Coordinates of C-alpha atoms in Angstrom, one line a residue:
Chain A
X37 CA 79.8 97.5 188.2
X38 CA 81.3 101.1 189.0
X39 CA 83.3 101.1 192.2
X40 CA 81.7 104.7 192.9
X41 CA 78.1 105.7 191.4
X42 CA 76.4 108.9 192.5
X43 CA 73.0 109.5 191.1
X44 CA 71.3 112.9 191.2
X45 CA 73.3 114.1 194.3
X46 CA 72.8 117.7 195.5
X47 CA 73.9 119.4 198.4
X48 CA 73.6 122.7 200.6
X49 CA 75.3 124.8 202.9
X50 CA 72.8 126.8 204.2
X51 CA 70.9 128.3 201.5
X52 CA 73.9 128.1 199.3
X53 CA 73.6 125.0 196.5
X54 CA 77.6 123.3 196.2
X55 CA 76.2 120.3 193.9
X56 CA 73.4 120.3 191.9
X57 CA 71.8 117.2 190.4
X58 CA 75.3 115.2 190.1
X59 CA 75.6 111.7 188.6
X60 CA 78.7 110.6 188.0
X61 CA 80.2 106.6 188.0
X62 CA 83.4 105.7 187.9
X63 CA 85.0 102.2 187.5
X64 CA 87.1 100.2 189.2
X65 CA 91.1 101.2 188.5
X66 CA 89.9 104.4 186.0
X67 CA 91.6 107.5 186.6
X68 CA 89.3 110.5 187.3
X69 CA 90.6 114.1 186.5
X70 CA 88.1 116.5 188.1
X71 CA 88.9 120.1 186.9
X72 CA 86.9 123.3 186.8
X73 CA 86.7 127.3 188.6
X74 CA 86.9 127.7 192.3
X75 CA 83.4 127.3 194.1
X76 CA 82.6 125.3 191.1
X77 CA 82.2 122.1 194.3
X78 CA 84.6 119.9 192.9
X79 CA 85.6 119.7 196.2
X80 CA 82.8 119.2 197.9
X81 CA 82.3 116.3 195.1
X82 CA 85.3 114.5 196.6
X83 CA 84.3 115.2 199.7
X84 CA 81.3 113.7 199.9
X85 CA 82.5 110.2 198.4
X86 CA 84.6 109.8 201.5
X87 CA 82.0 111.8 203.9
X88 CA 83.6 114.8 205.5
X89 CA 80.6 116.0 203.7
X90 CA 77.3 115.1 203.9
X91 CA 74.9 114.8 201.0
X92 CA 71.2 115.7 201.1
X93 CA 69.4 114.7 198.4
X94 CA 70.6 111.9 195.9
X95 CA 72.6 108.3 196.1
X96 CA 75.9 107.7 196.6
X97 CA 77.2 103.9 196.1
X98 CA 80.7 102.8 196.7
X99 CA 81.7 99.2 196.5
X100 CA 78.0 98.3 196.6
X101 CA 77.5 100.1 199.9
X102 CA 75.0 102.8 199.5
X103 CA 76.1 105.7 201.8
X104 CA 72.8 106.9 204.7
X105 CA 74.6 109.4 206.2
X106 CA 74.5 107.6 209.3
X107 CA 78.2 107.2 211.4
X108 CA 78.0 103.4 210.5
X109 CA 78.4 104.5 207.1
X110 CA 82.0 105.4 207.7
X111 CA 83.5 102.2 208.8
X112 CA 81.7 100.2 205.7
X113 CA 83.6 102.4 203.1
X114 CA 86.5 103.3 205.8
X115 CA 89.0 100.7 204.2
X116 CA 87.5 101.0 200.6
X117 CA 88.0 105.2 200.3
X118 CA 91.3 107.0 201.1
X119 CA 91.9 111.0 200.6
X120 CA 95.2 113.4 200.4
X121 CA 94.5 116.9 200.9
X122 CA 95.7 120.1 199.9
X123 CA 97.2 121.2 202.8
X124 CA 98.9 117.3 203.4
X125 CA 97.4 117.1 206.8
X126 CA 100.1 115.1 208.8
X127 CA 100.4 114.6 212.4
X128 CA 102.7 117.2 213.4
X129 CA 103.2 115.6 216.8
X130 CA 104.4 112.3 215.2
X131 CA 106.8 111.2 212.7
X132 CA 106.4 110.2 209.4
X133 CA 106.6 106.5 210.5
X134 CA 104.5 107.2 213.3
X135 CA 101.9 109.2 210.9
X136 CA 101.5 106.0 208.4
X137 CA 101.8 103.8 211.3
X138 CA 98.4 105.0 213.2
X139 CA 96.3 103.9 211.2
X140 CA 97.1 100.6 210.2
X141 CA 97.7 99.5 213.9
X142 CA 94.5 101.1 215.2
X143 CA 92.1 100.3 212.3
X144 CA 93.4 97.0 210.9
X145 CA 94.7 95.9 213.9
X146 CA 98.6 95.2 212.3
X147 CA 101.0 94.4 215.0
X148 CA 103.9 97.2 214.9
X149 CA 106.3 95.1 212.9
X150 CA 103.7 94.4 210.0
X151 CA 102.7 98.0 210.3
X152 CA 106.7 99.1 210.3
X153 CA 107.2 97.1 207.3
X154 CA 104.1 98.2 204.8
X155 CA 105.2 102.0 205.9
X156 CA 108.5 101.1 204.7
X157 CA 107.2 99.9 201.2
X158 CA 105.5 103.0 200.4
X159 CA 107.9 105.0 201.7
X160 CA 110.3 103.4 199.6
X161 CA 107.2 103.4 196.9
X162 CA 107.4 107.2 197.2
X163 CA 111.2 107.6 197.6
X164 CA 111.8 109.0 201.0
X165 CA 112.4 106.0 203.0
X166 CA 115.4 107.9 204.9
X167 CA 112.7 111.0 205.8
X168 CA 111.1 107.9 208.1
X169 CA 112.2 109.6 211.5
X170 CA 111.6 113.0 210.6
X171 CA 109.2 115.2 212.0
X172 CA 106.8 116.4 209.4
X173 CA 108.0 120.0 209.8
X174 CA 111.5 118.9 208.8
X175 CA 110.2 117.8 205.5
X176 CA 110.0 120.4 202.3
X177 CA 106.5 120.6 201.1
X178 CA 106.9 118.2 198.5
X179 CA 108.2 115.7 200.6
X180 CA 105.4 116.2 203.2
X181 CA 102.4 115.6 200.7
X182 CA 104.4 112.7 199.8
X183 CA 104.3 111.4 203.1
X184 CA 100.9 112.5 203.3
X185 CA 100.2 110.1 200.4
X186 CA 101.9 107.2 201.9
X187 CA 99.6 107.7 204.8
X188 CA 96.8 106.9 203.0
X189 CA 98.3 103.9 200.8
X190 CA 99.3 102.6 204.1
X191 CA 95.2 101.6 204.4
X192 CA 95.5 100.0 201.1
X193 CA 92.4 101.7 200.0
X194 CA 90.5 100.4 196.9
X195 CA 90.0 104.3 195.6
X196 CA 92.5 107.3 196.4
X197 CA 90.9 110.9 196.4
X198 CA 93.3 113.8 195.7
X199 CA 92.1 117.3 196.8
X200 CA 93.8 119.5 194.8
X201 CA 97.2 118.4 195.9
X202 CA 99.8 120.6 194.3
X203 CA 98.0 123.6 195.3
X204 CA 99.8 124.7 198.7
X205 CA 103.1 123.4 196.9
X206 CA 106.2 125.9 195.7
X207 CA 106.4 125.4 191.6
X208 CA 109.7 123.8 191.9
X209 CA 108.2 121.1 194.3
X210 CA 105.0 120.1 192.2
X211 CA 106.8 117.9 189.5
X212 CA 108.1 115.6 192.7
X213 CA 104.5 115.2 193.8
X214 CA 102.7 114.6 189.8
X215 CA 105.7 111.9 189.7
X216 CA 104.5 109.9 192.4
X217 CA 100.7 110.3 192.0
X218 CA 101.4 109.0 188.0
X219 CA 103.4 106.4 189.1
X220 CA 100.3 105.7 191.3
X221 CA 98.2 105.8 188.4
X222 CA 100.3 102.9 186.6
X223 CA 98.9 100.6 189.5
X224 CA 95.4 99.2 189.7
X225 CA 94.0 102.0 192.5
X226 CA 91.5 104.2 191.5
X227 CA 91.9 107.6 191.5
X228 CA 89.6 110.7 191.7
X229 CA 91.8 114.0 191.2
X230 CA 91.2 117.4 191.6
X231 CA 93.4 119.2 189.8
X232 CA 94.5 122.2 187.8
X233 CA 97.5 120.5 186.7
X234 CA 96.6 120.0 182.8
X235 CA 99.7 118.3 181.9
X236 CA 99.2 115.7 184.4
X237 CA 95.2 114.9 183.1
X238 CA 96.8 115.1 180.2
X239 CA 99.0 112.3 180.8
X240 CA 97.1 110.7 183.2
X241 CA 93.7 111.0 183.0
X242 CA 91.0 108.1 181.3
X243 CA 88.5 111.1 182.1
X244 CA 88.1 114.7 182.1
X245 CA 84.6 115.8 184.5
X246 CA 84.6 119.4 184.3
X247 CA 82.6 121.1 187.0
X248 CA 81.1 125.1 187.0
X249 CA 78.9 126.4 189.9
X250 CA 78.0 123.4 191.1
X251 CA 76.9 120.9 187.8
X252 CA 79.1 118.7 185.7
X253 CA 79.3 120.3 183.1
X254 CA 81.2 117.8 180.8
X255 CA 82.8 114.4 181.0
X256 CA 84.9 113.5 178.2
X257 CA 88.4 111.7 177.4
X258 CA 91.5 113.8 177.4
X259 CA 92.3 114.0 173.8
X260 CA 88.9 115.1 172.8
X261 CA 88.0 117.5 175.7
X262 CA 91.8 119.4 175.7
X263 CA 91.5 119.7 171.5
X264 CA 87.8 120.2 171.1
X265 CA 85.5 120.8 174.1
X266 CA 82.1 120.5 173.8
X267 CA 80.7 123.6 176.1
X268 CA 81.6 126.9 175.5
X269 CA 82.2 126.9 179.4
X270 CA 84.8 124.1 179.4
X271 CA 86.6 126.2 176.7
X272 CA 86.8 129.3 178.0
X273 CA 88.1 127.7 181.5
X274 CA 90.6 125.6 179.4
X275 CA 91.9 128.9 177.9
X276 CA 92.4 130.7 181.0
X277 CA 94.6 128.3 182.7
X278 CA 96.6 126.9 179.9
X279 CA 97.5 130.1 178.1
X280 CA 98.0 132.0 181.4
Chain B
X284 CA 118.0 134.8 239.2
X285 CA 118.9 132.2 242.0
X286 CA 121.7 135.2 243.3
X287 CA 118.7 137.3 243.1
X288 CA 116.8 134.5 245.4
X289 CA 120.0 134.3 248.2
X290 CA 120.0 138.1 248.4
X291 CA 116.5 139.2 249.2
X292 CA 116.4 137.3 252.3
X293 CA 120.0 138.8 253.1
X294 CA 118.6 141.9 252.7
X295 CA 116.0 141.5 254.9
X296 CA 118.2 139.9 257.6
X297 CA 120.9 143.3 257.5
X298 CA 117.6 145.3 257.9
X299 CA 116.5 143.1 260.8
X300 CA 120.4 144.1 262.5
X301 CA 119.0 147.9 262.7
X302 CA 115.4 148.2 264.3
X303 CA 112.1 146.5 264.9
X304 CA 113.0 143.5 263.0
X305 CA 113.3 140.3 265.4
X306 CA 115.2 137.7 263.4
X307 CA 115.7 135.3 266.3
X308 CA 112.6 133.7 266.1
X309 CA 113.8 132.1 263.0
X310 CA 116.8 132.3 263.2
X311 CA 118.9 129.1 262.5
X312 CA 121.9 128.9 264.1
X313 CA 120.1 128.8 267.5
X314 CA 117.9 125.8 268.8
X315 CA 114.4 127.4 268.8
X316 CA 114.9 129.2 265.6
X317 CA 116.2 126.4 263.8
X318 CA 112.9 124.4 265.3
X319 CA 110.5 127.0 264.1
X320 CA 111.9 127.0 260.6
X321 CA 111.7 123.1 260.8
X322 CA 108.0 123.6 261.9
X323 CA 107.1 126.1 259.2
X324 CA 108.8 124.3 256.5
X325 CA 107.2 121.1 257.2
X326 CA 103.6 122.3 256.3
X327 CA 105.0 122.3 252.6
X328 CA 104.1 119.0 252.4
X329 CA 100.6 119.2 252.8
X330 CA 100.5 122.4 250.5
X331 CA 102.5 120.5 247.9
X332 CA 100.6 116.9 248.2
X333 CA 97.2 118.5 248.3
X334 CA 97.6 120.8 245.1
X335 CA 99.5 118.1 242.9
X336 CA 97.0 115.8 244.1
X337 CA 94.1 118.8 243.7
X338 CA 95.7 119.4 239.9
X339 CA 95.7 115.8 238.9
X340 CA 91.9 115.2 239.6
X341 CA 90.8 118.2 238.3
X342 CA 93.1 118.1 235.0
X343 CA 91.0 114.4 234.6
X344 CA 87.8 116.1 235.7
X345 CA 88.2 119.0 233.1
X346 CA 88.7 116.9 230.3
X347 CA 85.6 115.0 231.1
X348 CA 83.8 117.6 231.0
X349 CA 85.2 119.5 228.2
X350 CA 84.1 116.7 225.6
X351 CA 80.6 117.2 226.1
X352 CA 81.0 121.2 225.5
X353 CA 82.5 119.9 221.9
X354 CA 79.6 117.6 221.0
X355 CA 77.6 118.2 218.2
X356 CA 74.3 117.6 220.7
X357 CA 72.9 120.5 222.1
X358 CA 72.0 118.6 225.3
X359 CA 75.6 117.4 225.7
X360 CA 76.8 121.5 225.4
X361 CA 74.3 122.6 227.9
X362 CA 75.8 120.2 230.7
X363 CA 78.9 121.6 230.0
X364 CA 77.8 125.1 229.9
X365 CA 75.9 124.5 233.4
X366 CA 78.8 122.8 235.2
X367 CA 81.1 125.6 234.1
X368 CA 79.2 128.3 234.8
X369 CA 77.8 127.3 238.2
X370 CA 81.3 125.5 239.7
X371 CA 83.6 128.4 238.0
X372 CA 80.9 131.1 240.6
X373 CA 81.6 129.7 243.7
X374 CA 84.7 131.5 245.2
X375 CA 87.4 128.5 246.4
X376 CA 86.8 129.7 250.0
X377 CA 83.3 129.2 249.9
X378 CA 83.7 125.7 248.5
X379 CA 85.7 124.8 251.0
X380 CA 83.7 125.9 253.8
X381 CA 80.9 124.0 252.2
X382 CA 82.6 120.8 251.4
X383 CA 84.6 120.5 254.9
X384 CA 81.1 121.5 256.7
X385 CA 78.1 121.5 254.6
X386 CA 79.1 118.6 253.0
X387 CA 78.6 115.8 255.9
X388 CA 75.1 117.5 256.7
X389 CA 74.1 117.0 253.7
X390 CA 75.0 113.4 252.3
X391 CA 76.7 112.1 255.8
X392 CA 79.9 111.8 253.7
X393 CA 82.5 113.0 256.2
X394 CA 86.2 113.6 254.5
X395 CA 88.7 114.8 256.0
X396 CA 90.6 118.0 256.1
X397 CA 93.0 117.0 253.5
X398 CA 90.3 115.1 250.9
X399 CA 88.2 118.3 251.9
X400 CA 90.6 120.8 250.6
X401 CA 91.7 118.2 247.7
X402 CA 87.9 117.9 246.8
X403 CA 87.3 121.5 246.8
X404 CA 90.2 122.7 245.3
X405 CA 90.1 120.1 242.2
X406 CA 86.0 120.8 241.9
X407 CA 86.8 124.6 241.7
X408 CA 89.4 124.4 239.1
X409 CA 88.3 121.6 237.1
X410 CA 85.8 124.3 235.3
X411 CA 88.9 126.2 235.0
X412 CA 90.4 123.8 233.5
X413 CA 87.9 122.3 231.3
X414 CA 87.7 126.1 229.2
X415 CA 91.5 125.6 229.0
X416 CA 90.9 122.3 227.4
X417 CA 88.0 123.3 225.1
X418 CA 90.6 126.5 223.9
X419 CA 93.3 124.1 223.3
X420 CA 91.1 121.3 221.6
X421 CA 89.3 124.2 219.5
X422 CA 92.5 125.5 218.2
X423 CA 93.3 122.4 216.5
X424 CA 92.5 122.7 212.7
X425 CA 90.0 120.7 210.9
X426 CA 92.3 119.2 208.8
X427 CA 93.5 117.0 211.6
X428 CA 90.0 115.9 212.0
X429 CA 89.5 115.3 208.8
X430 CA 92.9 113.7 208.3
X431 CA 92.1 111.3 210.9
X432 CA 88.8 110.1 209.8
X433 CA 90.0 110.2 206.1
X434 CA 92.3 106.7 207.7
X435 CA 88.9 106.1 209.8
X436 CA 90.6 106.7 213.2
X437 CA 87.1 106.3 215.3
X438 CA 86.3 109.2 218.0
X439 CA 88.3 107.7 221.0
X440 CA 91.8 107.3 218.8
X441 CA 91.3 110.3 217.0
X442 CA 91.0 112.0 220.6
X443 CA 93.9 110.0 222.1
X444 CA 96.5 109.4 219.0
X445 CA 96.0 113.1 217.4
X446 CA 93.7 115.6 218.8
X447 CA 94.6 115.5 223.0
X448 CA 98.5 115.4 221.9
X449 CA 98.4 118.2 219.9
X450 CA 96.4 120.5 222.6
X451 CA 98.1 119.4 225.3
X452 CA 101.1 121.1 223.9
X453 CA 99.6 124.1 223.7
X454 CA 97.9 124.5 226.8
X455 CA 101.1 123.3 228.9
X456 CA 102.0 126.9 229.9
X457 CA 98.0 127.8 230.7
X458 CA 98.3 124.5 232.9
X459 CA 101.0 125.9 234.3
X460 CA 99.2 129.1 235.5
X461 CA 96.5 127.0 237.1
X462 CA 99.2 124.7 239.1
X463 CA 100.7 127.9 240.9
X464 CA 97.2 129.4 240.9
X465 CA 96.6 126.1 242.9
X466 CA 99.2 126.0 245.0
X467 CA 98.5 129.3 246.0
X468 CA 94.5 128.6 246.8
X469 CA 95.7 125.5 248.7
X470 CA 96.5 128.5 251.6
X471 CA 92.7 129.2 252.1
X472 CA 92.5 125.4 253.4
X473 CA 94.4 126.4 256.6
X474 CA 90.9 128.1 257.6
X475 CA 89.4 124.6 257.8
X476 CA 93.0 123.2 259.9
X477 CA 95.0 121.7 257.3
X478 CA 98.5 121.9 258.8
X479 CA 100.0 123.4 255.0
X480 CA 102.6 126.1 255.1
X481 CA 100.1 129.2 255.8
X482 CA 98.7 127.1 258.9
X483 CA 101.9 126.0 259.8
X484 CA 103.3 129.8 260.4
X485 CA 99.4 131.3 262.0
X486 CA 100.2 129.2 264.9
X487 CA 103.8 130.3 265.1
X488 CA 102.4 133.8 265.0
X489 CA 100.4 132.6 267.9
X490 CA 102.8 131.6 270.2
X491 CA 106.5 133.5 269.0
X492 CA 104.1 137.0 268.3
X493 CA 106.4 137.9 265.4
X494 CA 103.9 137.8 262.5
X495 CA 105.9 140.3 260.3
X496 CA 109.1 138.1 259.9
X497 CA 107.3 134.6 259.7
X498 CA 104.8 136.1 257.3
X499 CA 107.8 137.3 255.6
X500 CA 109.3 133.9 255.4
X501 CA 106.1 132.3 254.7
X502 CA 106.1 135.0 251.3
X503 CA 109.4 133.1 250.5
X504 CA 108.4 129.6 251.4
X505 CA 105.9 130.4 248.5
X506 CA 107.9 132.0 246.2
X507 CA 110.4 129.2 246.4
X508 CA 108.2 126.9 245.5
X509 CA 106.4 128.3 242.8
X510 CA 109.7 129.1 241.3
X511 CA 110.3 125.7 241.3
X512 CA 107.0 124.9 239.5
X513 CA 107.7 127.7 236.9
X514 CA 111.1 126.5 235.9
X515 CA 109.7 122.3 236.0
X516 CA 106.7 123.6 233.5
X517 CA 109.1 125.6 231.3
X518 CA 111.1 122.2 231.2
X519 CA 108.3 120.3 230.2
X520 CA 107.3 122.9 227.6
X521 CA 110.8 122.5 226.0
X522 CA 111.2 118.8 226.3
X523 CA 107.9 118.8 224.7
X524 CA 108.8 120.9 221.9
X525 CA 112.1 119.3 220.8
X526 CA 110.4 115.5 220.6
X527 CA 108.1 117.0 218.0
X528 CA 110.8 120.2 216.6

């Protein structure tokens, strides 16, 4: 059974249409690269797995739980779902300990010490175990999305959603950020990412979903989609930002 | 700036040697001068007790009613709307008048002149406050929201642990302005008999007949203490800032 299934899911801001008719599964532990132009909604695709956004027409099922759009929905898939985002999204009040910290001892109900001691794994996990004090601000950007990803490990969520997460970094800070999220990928978490970063699908990916003005377009597995897409769309798009 | 503070009075007291100023009444060194400072001084207690006490409740009250103005419900927005708009009309004097004497004819709750002027002072500025609040809350991006919920913080922690922190910060200095604007207010509750610094120096008008140098000292009386709540606010601001620099 697919950890996440969405069946004919559309939705709408305003009279604007950001999905159209999308059906998309994934299974538990695959690795999801979700690619395409800007507006195309893969965004708003992640989004509404994990329900910043809300979907009007269509089903969305994670982990058997078939999302109603009501508040309730959010603590059923709360432990299951976890997202980092493109601008990281820490707690610029608290420090990096304190930022992985919250949750766990406010949603899982960990005492300080266990929460303390799973922060330090995944901040060793992600190599910045001495950062632990720091404010976020002190951190370079690479180093904050890294923290930002221990954040949402810290929840030991079944499925990890990455919105676009190398976008707001410098180039010279991207590789430290692909490193981690494949060394992720090596581990049994699912992963939904979207990315422009073709090397890492590349490498990473079981699937390529390849989105334009709102449909999936394609869905294919790395090898075949990067040397022979099917859609004249997919190609064009995989020619802009490879050869750029 | 304290040099500055020692030599406006000094001033003042050199000009007092030439003319029509008359010093004496408050002057320390002799017996009844050194008493009618005493006396005007100790009405800062009242000023200072009833605004910190004034601030506290309506900083608590504000924020109560600020969440509503940020819910999603349209009912929830309109009582938030309403208590703003009517409370932030009613000019502080007015309230006070009506609380200290309309008040008990109305609900037979009788308070006293000090819960009076507390009462009215918080109720007046609590709308001020609460549109300080909303601007602080408001300015806090999205992504923290969604940050928060993405680890499934519900409304009250996401409030508590992330949002409030974060605006708080912010509006320190506009929470500032509304202490000194409160302390300030807290004069117009002399009309109702609270013995506060303004009080304090209309009866010593009354009896000494020198109203142009204990207004004057009343004018520093307030300045020093405002001063005082200037540079504690700026201290907070920093010490704020450098646990989160």
């Amino acid at each position: 059974m697919p950890i996440i299934s969405m069946r004919n899911v559309s939705k709408f801001f305003g009279e604007f249409q950001a999905l159209k008719n999308v059906s998309l599964d994934v299974a538990l532990g695959e690795r999801v690269v979700v690619c395409g132009p800007s507006g195309s909604g893969k965004s708003t695709l992640i989004r509404c797995i994990n329900r910043l956004e809300l979907h009007e027409v269509g089903e969305i099922v994670i982990d058997g739980t078939t999302l109603t759009n009501k508040p309730s929905d959010l603590e059923k898939i709360s432990s299951t779902v976890g997202m980092v985002f493109q601008q990281f999204n820490l707690f610029p009040h608290l420090t990096v300990m304190d930022n992985l910290c919250l949750g766990p001892r406010r949603v899982l109900g960990l005492s300080e010490e266990q929460a303390q001691e799973r922060a330090m794994k995944y901040l060793n996990r992600i190599q910045i175990p001495e950062q632990a004090e720091k404010f976020p601000r002190q951190l370079s950007g690479g180093q904050q999305q890294r923290a930002a990803i221990a954040r949402s490990l810290c929840m030991e969520p079944r499925v990890l959603l990455f919105d676009e997460p190398t976008s707001a970094l410098d180039p010279e800070m991207i590789a430290e950020v692909l490193d981690v999220m494949t060394e992720l990928a090596s581990s049994s978490i699912t992963m939904i990412v979207v990315t422009h970063e073709m090397g890492f699908a590349r490498r990473v990916a079981d699937r390529m979903v390849f989105m334009d003005k709102g449909e999936i377009v394609e869905i294919g597995v790395p090898e075949d989609v990067f040397t022979a897409p099917k859609s004249k769309r997919f190609g064009t798009f995989l020619n802009q930002i490879l050869n750029h | 700036m304290t040099r500055l503070l020692i030599l406006i009075p000094a001033l003042l007291m050199l000009s007092g040697c030439a003319n029509n100023w008359g010093w004496y009444v408050v002057d320390p060194t002799t017996t009844s001068g050194w008493n009618n400072l005493k006396f005007m001084a100790n009405g800062a207690y009242y000023t200072i007790t009833m605004s910190v006490t004034a601030i506290i409740i309506s900083v608590v009250v504000g924020l109560l009613v600020t969440l509503p103005g940020l819910s999603k419900k349209r009912g929830w927005r309109m009582f938030n709307r309403t208590y703003v708009e009517i409370v932030r009309s009613v000019p502080v004097l007015v309230l006070i008048l009506w609380v200290y004497y309309g008040l008990p004819a109305l609900s037979g709750i009788t308070l006293n002149v000090f819960w009076a002027g507390v009462f009215a002072l918080a109720l007046s500025d609590s709308a001020f406050q609460a549109e300080v609040f909303r601007a602080g809350i408001q300015s806090i991006s999205r992504g923290q929201y969604e940050a928060a919920q993405s680890i499934s913080l519900n409304y009250r922690d996401t409030m508590r642990y992330v949002i409030l922190p974060q605006a708080i910060r912010r509006i320190l200095p506009a929470l500032g302005n509304q202490l000194v604007y409160m302390m300030k207010m807290s004069s117009l509750v002399s009309v109702i008999g609270l013995q506060e610094l303004t009080r304090a120096a209309n009866e010593l008008v009354v009896t000494e007949y020198r109203p142009l140098e204990i207004y004057t000292i009343l004018v520093l009386e307030y300045l020093v203490l405002i001063l005082i709540v200037s540079a504690g606010v700026r201290w907070l601001e920093r010490r704020l800032k450098t646990s989160d620099a």
